[in-house]
Tab-separated table of C-alpha atoms in Angstrom:
chain	number	residue	atom	x	y	z
W	1	UNK	CA	5.340	-86.997	55.535
W	2	UNK	CA	5.182	-83.649	55.408
W	3	UNK	CA	3.831	-81.427	52.598
W	4	UNK	CA	4.221	-77.441	52.053
W	5	UNK	CA	2.661	-75.779	49.356
W	6	UNK	CA	2.834	-72.345	47.919
W	7	UNK	CA	2.697	-70.271	44.968
W	8	UNK	CA	-0.901	-68.645	45.609
W	9	UNK	CA	-1.682	-65.180	45.133
W	10	UNK	CA	-4.204	-62.611	43.276
W	11	UNK	CA	-4.389	-62.627	39.576
W	12	UNK	CA	-6.409	-61.203	37.020
W	13	UNK	CA	-8.657	-63.401	34.603
W	14	UNK	CA	-6.468	-64.608	31.755
W	15	UNK	CA	-3.286	-64.833	34.180
W	16	UNK	CA	-1.244	-67.545	35.407
W	17	UNK	CA	-0.018	-69.143	38.220
W	18	UNK	CA	2.120	-71.833	39.748
W	19	UNK	CA	1.684	-73.568	42.612
W	20	UNK	CA	4.491	-75.810	44.295
W	21	UNK	CA	4.456	-78.428	46.661
W	22	UNK	CA	7.422	-79.441	48.552
W	23	UNK	CA	6.919	-83.087	50.229
W	24	UNK	CA	9.376	-84.281	52.681
W	25	UNK	CA	9.882	-87.829	52.699
W	26	UNK	CA	12.328	-90.654	51.771
W	27	UNK	CA	9.867	-92.052	49.528
W	28	UNK	CA	8.495	-89.255	47.131
W	29	UNK	CA	8.930	-91.206	43.773
W	30	UNK	CA	6.527	-93.566	44.792
W	31	UNK	CA	3.990	-91.212	46.217
W	32	UNK	CA	1.022	-89.934	44.284
W	33	UNK	CA	0.251	-86.155	44.859
W	34	UNK	CA	-3.110	-84.510	44.060
W	35	UNK	CA	-4.300	-81.063	43.999
W	36	UNK	CA	-7.482	-80.176	45.755
W	37	UNK	CA	-9.244	-77.016	45.978
W	38	UNK	CA	-12.099	-75.505	48.231
W	39	UNK	CA	-14.069	-72.184	47.294
W	40	UNK	CA	-16.191	-70.525	49.763
W	41	UNK	CA	-19.212	-72.274	50.678
W	42	UNK	CA	-18.302	-75.461	48.614
W	43	UNK	CA	-16.754	-78.506	49.391
W	44	UNK	CA	-13.036	-79.714	48.573
W	45	UNK	CA	-12.648	-81.277	45.199
W	46	UNK	CA	-9.856	-82.680	43.351
W	47	UNK	CA	-8.378	-80.876	40.549
W	48	UNK	CA	-5.328	-82.872	39.510
W	49	UNK	CA	-3.281	-85.846	40.396
W	50	UNK	CA	0.151	-87.435	39.497
W	51	UNK	CA	0.994	-90.950	40.249
W	52	UNK	CA	3.903	-92.285	41.556
W	53	UNK	CA	4.162	-95.410	39.535
W	54	UNK	CA	4.386	-94.258	35.787
W	55	UNK	CA	3.764	-90.431	36.476
W	56	UNK	CA	0.340	-90.395	34.685
W	57	UNK	CA	-1.231	-87.156	34.850
W	58	UNK	CA	-5.011	-86.815	35.642
W	59	UNK	CA	-7.160	-83.539	35.206
W	60	UNK	CA	-11.013	-82.674	36.395
W	61	UNK	CA	-12.776	-81.370	32.914
W	62	UNK	CA	-13.125	-77.676	34.013
W	63	UNK	CA	-9.266	-77.471	34.233
W	64	UNK	CA	-7.944	-79.611	30.945
W	65	UNK	CA	-5.736	-77.730	28.620
W	66	UNK	CA	-5.473	-74.990	31.188
W	67	UNK	CA	-3.391	-76.658	34.088
W	68	UNK	CA	-0.431	-78.732	34.029
W	69	UNK	CA	0.843	-81.106	36.837
W	70	UNK	CA	4.448	-82.137	37.031
W	71	UNK	CA	6.920	-83.464	39.517
W	72	UNK	CA	10.501	-83.076	39.913
W	73	UNK	CA	11.964	-86.119	42.154
W	74	UNK	CA	15.214	-84.677	42.728
W	75	UNK	CA	13.473	-81.609	44.431
W	76	UNK	CA	10.817	-83.778	46.138
W	77	UNK	CA	8.545	-80.926	44.745
W	78	UNK	CA	4.935	-81.062	42.437
W	79	UNK	CA	4.022	-78.318	40.559
W	80	UNK	CA	0.815	-77.127	39.305
W	81	UNK	CA	1.024	-74.601	36.551
W	82	UNK	CA	-2.269	-73.057	35.987
W	83	UNK	CA	-2.776	-70.949	32.679
W	84	UNK	CA	-5.837	-69.064	31.858
W	85	UNK	CA	-7.272	-68.596	35.026
W	86	UNK	CA	-10.992	-67.770	35.586
W	87	UNK	CA	-12.740	-66.536	38.367
W	88	UNK	CA	-14.369	-69.680	39.009
W	89	UNK	CA	-10.731	-71.131	39.968
W	90	UNK	CA	-10.936	-68.776	42.916
W	91	UNK	CA	-10.227	-71.194	46.030
W	92	UNK	CA	-7.941	-72.291	48.774
W	93	UNK	CA	-5.649	-74.782	47.141
W	94	UNK	CA	-4.144	-77.908	48.794
W	95	UNK	CA	-1.653	-80.564	47.664
W	96	UNK	CA	-1.903	-83.906	49.402
W	97	UNK	CA	0.071	-87.252	48.981
W	98	UNK	CA	-0.952	-90.716	48.553
W	99	UNK	CA	1.090	-93.995	49.763
W	100	UNK	CA	-1.546	-96.131	48.628
W	101	UNK	CA	-1.582	-98.885	45.571
W	102	UNK	CA	-4.498	-97.130	44.164
W	103	UNK	CA	-2.452	-94.033	43.467
W	104	UNK	CA	-4.525	-91.325	41.658
W	105	UNK	CA	-7.596	-93.597	41.243
W	106	UNK	CA	-9.875	-91.775	43.483
W	107	UNK	CA	-8.399	-88.372	43.561
W	108	UNK	CA	-11.747	-86.522	42.227
W	109	UNK	CA	-14.260	-88.767	43.684
W	110	UNK	CA	-16.282	-88.259	46.976
W	111	UNK	CA	-13.938	-90.876	48.775
W	112	UNK	CA	-10.649	-89.024	48.343
W	113	UNK	CA	-9.841	-88.570	51.792
W	114	UNK	CA	-9.577	-92.418	52.293
W	115	UNK	CA	-6.583	-92.435	50.140
W	116	UNK	CA	-4.776	-89.231	50.501
W	117	UNK	CA	-3.670	-88.678	54.063
W	118	UNK	CA	-1.151	-86.394	54.278
W	119	UNK	CA	-1.987	-82.713	53.520
W	120	UNK	CA	-0.532	-79.173	53.637
W	121	UNK	CA	-1.712	-76.073	54.360
W	122	UNK	CA	-3.554	-74.531	51.566
W	123	UNK	CA	-2.654	-71.602	49.414
W	124	UNK	CA	-5.110	-69.146	48.559
W	125	UNK	CA	-5.788	-68.507	44.707
W	126	UNK	CA	-7.639	-65.481	43.897
W	127	UNK	CA	-8.827	-64.573	40.550
W	128	UNK	CA	-10.478	-60.982	39.767
W	129	UNK	CA	-12.556	-60.559	36.890
């Protein structure tokens, strides 16, 4: 499984960006895919996840109502639409895939690395005030 993330950039506060994550695999529709971010001096954290079973979506509180995760199984791609961006959203964003049965259950916990085995390179998102 290989992942490639893109779509980052520099945007003013209140602006929007759409991140894309292309996943090279024959079993994309069964994978959970999460978006994670890491700000300077901080630990990597889970931001959002979409399951590969019923396509349920999950968000951390700080992005609910502003970010939307979606997937296009025909294109093996997961998107993260980010609206109303804030300076505190500035980070390197990564997408990652989980083949396991527990899908998105632990994406926003300290143990997400136990489940998410496949990672893309990061894409920088910078939000200026």
